[in-house]
mmCIF file with all atom_site columns, C-alpha atoms in Angstrom:
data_model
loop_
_atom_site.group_PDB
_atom_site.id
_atom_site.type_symbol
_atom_site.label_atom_id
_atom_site.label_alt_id
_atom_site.label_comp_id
_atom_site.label_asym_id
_atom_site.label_entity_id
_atom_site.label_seq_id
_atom_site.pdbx_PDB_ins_code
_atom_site.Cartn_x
_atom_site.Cartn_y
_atom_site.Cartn_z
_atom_site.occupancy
_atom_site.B_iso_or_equiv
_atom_site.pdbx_formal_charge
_atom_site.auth_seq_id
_atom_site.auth_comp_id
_atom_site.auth_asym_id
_atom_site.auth_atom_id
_atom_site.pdbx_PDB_model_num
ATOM 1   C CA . UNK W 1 1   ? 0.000   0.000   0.000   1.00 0.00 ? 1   UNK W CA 1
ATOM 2   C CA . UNK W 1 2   ? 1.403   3.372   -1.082  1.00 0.00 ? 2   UNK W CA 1
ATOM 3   C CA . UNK W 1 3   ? 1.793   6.089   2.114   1.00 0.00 ? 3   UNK W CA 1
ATOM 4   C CA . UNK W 1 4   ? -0.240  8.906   2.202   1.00 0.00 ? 4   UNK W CA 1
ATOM 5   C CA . UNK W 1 5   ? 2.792   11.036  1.176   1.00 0.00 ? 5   UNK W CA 1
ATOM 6   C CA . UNK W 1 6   ? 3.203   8.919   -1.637  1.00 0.00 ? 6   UNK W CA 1
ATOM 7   C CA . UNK W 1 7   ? -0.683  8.995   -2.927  1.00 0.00 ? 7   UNK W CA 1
ATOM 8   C CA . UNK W 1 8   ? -0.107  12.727  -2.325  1.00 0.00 ? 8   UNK W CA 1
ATOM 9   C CA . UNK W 1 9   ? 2.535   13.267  -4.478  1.00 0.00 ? 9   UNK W CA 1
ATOM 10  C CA . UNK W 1 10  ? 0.973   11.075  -7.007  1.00 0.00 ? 10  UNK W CA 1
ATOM 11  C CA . UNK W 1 11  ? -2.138  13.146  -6.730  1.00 0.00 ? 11  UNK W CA 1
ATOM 12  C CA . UNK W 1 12  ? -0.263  16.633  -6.043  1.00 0.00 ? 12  UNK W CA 1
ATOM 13  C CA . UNK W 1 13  ? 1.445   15.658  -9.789  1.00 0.00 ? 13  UNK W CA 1
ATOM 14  C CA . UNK W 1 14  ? -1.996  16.476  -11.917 1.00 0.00 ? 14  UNK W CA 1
ATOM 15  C CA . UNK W 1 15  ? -2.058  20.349  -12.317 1.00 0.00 ? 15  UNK W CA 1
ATOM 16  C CA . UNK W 1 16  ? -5.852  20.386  -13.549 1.00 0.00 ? 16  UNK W CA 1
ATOM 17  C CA . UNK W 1 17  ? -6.883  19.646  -9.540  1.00 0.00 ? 17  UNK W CA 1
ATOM 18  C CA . UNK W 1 18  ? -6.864  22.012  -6.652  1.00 0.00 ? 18  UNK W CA 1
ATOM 19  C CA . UNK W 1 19  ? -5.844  20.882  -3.388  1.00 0.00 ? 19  UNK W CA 1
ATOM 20  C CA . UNK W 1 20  ? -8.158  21.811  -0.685  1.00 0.00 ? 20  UNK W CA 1
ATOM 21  C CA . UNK W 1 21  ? -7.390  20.765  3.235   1.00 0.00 ? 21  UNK W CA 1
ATOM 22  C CA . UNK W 1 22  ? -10.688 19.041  5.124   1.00 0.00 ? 22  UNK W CA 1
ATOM 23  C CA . UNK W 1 23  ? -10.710 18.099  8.848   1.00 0.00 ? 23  UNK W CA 1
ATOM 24  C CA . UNK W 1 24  ? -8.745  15.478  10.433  1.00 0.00 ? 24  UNK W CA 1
ATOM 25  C CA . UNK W 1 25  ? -5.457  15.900  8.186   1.00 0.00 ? 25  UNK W CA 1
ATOM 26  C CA . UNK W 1 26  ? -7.484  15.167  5.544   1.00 0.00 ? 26  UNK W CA 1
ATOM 27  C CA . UNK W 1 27  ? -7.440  16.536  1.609   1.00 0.00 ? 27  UNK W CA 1
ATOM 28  C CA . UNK W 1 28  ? -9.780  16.756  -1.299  1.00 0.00 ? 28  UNK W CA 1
ATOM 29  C CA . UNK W 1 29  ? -8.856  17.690  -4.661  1.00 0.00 ? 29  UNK W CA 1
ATOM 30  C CA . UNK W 1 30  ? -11.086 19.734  -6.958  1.00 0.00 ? 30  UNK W CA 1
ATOM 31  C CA . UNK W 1 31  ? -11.070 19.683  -10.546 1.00 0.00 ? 31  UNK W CA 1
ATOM 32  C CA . UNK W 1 32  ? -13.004 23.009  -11.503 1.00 0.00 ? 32  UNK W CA 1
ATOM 33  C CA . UNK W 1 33  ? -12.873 22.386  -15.109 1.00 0.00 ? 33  UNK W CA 1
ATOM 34  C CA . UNK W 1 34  ? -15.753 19.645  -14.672 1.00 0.00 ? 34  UNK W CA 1
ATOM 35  C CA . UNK W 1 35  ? -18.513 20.246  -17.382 1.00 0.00 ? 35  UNK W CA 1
ATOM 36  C CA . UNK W 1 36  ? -20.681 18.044  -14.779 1.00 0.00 ? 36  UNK W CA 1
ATOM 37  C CA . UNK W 1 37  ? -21.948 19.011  -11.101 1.00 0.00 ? 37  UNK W CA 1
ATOM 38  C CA . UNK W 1 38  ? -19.902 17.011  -9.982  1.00 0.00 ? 38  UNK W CA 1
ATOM 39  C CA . UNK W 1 39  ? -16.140 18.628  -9.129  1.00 0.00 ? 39  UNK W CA 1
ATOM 40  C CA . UNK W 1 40  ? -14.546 16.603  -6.136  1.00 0.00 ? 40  UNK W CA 1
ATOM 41  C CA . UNK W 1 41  ? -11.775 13.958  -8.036  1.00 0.00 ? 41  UNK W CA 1
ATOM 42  C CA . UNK W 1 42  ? -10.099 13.239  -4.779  1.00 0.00 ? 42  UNK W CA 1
ATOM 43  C CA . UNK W 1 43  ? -11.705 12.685  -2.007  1.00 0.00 ? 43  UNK W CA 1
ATOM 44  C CA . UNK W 1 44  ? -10.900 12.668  1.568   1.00 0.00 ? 44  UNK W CA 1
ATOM 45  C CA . UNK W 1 45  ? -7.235  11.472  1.079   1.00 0.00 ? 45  UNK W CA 1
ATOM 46  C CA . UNK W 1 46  ? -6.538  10.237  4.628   1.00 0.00 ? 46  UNK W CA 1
ATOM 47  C CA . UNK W 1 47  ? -3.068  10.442  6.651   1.00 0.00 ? 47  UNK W CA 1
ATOM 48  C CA . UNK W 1 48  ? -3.334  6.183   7.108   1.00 0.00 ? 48  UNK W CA 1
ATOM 49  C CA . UNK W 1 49  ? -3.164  5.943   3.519   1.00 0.00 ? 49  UNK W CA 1
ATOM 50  C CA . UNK W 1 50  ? -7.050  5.847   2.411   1.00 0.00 ? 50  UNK W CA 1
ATOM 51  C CA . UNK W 1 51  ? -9.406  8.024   0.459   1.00 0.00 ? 51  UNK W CA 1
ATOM 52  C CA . UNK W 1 52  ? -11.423 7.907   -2.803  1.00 0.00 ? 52  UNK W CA 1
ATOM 53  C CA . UNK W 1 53  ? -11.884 8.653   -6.370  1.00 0.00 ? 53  UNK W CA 1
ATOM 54  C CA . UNK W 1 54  ? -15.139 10.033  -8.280  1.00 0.00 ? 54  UNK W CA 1
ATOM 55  C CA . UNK W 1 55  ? -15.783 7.095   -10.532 1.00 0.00 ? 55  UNK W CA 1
ATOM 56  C CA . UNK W 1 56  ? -19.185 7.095   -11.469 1.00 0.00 ? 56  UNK W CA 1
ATOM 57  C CA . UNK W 1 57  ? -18.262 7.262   -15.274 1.00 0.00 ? 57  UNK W CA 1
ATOM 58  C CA . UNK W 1 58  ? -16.238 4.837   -15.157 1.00 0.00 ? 58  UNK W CA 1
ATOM 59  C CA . UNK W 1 59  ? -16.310 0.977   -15.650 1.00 0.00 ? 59  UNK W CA 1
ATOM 60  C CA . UNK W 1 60  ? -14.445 -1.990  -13.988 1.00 0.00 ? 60  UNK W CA 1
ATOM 61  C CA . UNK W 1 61  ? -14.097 -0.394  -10.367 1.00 0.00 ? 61  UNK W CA 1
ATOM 62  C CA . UNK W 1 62  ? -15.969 -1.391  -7.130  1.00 0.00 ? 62  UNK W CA 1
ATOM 63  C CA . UNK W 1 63  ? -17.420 1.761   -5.735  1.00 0.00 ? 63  UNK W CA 1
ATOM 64  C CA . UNK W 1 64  ? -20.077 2.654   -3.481  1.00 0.00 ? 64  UNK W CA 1
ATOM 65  C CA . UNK W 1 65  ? -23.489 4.522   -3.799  1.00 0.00 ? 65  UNK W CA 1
ATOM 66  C CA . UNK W 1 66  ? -21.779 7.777   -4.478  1.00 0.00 ? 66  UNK W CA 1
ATOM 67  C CA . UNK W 1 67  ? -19.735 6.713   -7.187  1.00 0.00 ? 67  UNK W CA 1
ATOM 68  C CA . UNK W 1 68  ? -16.225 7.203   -5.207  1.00 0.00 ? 68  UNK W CA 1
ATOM 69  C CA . UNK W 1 69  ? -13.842 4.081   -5.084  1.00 0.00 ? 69  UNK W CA 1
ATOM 70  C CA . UNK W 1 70  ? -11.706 3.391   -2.581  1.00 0.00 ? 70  UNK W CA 1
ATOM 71  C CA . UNK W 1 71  ? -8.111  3.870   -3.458  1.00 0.00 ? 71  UNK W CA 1
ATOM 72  C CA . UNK W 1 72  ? -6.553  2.453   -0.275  1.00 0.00 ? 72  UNK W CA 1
ATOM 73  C CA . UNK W 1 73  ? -4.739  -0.665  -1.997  1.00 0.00 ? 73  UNK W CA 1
ATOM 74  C CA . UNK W 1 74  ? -3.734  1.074   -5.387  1.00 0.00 ? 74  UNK W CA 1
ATOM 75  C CA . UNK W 1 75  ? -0.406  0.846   -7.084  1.00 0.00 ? 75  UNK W CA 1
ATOM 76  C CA . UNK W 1 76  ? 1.179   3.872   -7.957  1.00 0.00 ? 76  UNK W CA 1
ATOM 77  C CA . UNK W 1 77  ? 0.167   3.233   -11.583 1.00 0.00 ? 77  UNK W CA 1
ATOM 78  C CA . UNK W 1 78  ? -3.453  2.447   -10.921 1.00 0.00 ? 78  UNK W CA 1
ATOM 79  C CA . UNK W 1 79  ? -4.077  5.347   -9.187  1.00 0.00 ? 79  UNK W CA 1
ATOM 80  C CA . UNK W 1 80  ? -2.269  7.344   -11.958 1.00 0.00 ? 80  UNK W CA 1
ATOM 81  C CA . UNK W 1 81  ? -4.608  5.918   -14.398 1.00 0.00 ? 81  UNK W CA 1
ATOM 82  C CA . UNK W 1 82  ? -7.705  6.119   -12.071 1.00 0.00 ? 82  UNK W CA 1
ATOM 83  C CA . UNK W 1 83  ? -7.561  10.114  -11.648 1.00 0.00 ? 83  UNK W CA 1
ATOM 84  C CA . UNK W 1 84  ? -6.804  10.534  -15.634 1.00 0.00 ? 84  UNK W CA 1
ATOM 85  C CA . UNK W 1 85  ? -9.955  8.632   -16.432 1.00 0.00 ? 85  UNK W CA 1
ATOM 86  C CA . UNK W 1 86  ? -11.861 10.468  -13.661 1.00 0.00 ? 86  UNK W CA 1
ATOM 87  C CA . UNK W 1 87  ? -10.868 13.909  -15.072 1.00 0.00 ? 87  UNK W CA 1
ATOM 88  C CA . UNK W 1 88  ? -11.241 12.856  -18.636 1.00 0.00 ? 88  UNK W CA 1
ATOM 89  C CA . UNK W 1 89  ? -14.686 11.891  -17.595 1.00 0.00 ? 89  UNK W CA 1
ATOM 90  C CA . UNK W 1 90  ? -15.594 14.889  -16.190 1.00 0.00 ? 90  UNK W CA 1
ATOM 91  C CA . UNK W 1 91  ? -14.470 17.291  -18.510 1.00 0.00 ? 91  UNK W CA 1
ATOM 92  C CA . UNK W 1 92  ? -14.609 17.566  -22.685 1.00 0.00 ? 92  UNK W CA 1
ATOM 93  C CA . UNK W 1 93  ? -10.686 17.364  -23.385 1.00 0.00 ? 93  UNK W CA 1
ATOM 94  C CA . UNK W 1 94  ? -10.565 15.495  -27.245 1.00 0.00 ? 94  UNK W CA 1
ATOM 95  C CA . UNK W 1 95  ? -8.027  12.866  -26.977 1.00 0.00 ? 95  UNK W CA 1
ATOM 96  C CA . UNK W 1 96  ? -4.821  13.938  -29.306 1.00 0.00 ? 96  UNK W CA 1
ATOM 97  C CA . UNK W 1 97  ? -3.810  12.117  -32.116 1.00 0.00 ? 97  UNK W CA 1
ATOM 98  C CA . UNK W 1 98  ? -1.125  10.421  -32.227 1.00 0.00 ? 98  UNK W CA 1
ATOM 99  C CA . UNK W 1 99  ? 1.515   7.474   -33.953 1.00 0.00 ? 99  UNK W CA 1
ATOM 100 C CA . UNK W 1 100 ? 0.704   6.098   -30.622 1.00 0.00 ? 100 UNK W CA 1
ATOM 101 C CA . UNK W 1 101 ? -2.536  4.192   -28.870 1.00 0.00 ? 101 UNK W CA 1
ATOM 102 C CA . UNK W 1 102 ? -4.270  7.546   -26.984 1.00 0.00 ? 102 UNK W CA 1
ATOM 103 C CA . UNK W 1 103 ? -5.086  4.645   -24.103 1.00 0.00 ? 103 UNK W CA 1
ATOM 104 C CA . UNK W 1 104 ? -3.849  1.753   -23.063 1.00 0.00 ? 104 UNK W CA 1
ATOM 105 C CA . UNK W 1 105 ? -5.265  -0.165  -19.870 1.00 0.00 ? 105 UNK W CA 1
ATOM 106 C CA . UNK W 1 106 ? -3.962  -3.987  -18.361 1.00 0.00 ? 106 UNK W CA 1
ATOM 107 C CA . UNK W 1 107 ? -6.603  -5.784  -17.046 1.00 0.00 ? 107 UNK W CA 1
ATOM 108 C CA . UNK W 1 108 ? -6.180  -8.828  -14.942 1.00 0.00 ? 108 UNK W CA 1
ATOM 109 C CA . UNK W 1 109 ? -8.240  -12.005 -13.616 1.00 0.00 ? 109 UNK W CA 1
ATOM 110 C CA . UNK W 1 110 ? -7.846  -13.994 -10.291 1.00 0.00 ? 110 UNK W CA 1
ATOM 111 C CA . UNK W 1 111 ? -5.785  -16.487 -12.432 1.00 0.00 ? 111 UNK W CA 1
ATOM 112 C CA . UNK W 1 112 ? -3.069  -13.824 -13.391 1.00 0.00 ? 112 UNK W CA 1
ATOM 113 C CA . UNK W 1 113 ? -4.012  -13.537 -16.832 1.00 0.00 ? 113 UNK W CA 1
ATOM 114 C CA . UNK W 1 114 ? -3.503  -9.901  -18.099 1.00 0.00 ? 114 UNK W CA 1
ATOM 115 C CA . UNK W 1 115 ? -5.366  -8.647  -21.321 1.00 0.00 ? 115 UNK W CA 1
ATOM 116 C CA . UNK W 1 116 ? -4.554  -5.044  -22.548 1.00 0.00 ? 116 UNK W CA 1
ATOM 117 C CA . UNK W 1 117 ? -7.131  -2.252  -23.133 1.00 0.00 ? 117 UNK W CA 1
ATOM 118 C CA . UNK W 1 118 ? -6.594  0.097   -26.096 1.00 0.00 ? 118 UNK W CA 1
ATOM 119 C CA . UNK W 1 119 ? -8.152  2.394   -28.097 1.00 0.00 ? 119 UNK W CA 1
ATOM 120 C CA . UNK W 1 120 ? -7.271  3.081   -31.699 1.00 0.00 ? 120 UNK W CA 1
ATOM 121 C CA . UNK W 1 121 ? -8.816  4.433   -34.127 1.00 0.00 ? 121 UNK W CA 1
ATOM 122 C CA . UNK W 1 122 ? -11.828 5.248   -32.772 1.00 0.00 ? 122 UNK W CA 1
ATOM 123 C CA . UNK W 1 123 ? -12.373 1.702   -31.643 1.00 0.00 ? 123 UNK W CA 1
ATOM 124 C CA . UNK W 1 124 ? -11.518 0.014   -27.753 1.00 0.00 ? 124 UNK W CA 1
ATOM 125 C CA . UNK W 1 125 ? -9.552  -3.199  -28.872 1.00 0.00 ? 125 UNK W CA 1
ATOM 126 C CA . UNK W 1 126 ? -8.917  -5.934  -25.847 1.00 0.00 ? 126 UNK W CA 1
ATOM 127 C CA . UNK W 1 127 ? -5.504  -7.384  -26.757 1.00 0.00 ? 127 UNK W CA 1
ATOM 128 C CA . UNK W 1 128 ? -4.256  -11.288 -25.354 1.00 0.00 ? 128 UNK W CA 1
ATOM 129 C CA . UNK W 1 129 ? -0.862  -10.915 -26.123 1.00 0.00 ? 129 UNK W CA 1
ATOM 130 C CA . UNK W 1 130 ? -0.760  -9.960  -29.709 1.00 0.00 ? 130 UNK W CA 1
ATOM 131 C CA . UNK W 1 131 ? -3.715  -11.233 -30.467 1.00 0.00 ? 131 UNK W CA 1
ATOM 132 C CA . UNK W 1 132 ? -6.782  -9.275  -30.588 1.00 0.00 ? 132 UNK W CA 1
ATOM 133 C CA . UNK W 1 133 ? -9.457  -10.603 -28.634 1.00 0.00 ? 133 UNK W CA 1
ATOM 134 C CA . UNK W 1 134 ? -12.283 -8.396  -28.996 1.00 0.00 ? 134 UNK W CA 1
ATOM 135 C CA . UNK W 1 135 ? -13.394 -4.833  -30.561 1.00 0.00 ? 135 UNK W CA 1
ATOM 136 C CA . UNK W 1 136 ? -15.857 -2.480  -29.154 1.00 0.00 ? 136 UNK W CA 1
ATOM 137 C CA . UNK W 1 137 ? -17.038 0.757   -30.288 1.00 0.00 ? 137 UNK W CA 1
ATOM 138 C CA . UNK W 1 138 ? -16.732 2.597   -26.692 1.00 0.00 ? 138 UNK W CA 1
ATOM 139 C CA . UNK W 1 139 ? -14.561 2.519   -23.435 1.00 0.00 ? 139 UNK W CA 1
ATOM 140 C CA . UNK W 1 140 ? -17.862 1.866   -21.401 1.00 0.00 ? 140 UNK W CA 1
ATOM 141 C CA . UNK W 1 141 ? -18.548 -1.505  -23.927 1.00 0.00 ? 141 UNK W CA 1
ATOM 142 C CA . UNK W 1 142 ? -15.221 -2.690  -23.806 1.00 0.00 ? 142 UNK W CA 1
ATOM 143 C CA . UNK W 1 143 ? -15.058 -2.725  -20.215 1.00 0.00 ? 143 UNK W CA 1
ATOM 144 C CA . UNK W 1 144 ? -18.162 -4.049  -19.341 1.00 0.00 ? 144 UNK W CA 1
ATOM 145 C CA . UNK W 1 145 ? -17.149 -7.397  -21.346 1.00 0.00 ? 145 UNK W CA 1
ATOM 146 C CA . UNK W 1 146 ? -13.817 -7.353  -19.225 1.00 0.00 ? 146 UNK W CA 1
ATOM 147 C CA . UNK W 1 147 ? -15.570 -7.218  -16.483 1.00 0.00 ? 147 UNK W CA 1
ATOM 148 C CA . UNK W 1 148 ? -18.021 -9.983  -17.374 1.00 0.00 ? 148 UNK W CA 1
ATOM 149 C CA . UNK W 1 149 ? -15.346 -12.177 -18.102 1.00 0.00 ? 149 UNK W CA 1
ATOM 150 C CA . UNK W 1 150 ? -13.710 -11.638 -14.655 1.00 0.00 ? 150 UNK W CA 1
ATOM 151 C CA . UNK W 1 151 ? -11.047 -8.997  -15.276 1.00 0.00 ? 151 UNK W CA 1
ATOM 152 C CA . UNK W 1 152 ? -10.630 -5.570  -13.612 1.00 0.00 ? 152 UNK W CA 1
ATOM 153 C CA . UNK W 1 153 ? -7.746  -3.198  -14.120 1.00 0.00 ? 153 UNK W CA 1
ATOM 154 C CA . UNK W 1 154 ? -5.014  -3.854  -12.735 1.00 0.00 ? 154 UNK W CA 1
#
């Protein structure tokens, strides 16, 4: 489990949120570009190392009935990716083009297997390996099937 200084940092490193003290040590981070009501990215980072993330937009994560997930266990890199995907959600930001994928996402199941996450042109493409293993017109569609077939990111 990452330290609170650590998730900080991590958190501290997106210059699109604002950093705004609560009670008991802990922060919240705003993201006032949202186009939605909805504003808080970070919430209630806590000095023992837990908090949350506005997910509601987003697919594949456990989170409770206010759309937050709980970040406690993350990897530096999941939580990374968790905060980009909550801020792309809530604002309008157009993905750039590029030689490269724009995304890229692993997703692994209780058994270790990892299948990647990617979207090119235009399209979400799970990858097994090299080998494609499925194609889906939207984020939202492609990771609904990973998570019906056991996967979550990892």
């Amino acid at each position: 489990m990452l330290t609170f200084e650590e998730k900080l940092a991590i958190v501290s490193s997106f210059s699109e949120l604002e950093r705004k003290n609560v009670s008991l040590g802990r922060v919240n981070f705003h993201f006032e570009g949202s186009v939605k009501e909805k504003k808080v990215v970070v919430y209630h980072l806590h000095p023992n190392g837990n908090g949350f993330v506005y997910g509601e937009y987003l697919n594949g994560y456990e989170m409770n009935d206010k759309g937050m997930v709980n970040i406690r266990d993350f990897s530096a890199d999941a939580l990374r990716t968790i905060i980009e995907q909550s801020i792309l959600s809530l604002s309008e930001k157009e993905v750039e083009v590029s030689d490269k994928p724009a995304f890229e996402e692993e997703w692994i199941n209780e058994e270790g297997h990892t299948l990647m996450l990617v979207e090119e042109d235009d399209l979400w493409n799970v990858y097994a390996g090299l080998n494609l293993d499925g194609t889906f017109n939207s984020y939202r569609e492609a990771a609904q099937y990973l998570d019906e077939e056991g996967f979550s990111i990892k």
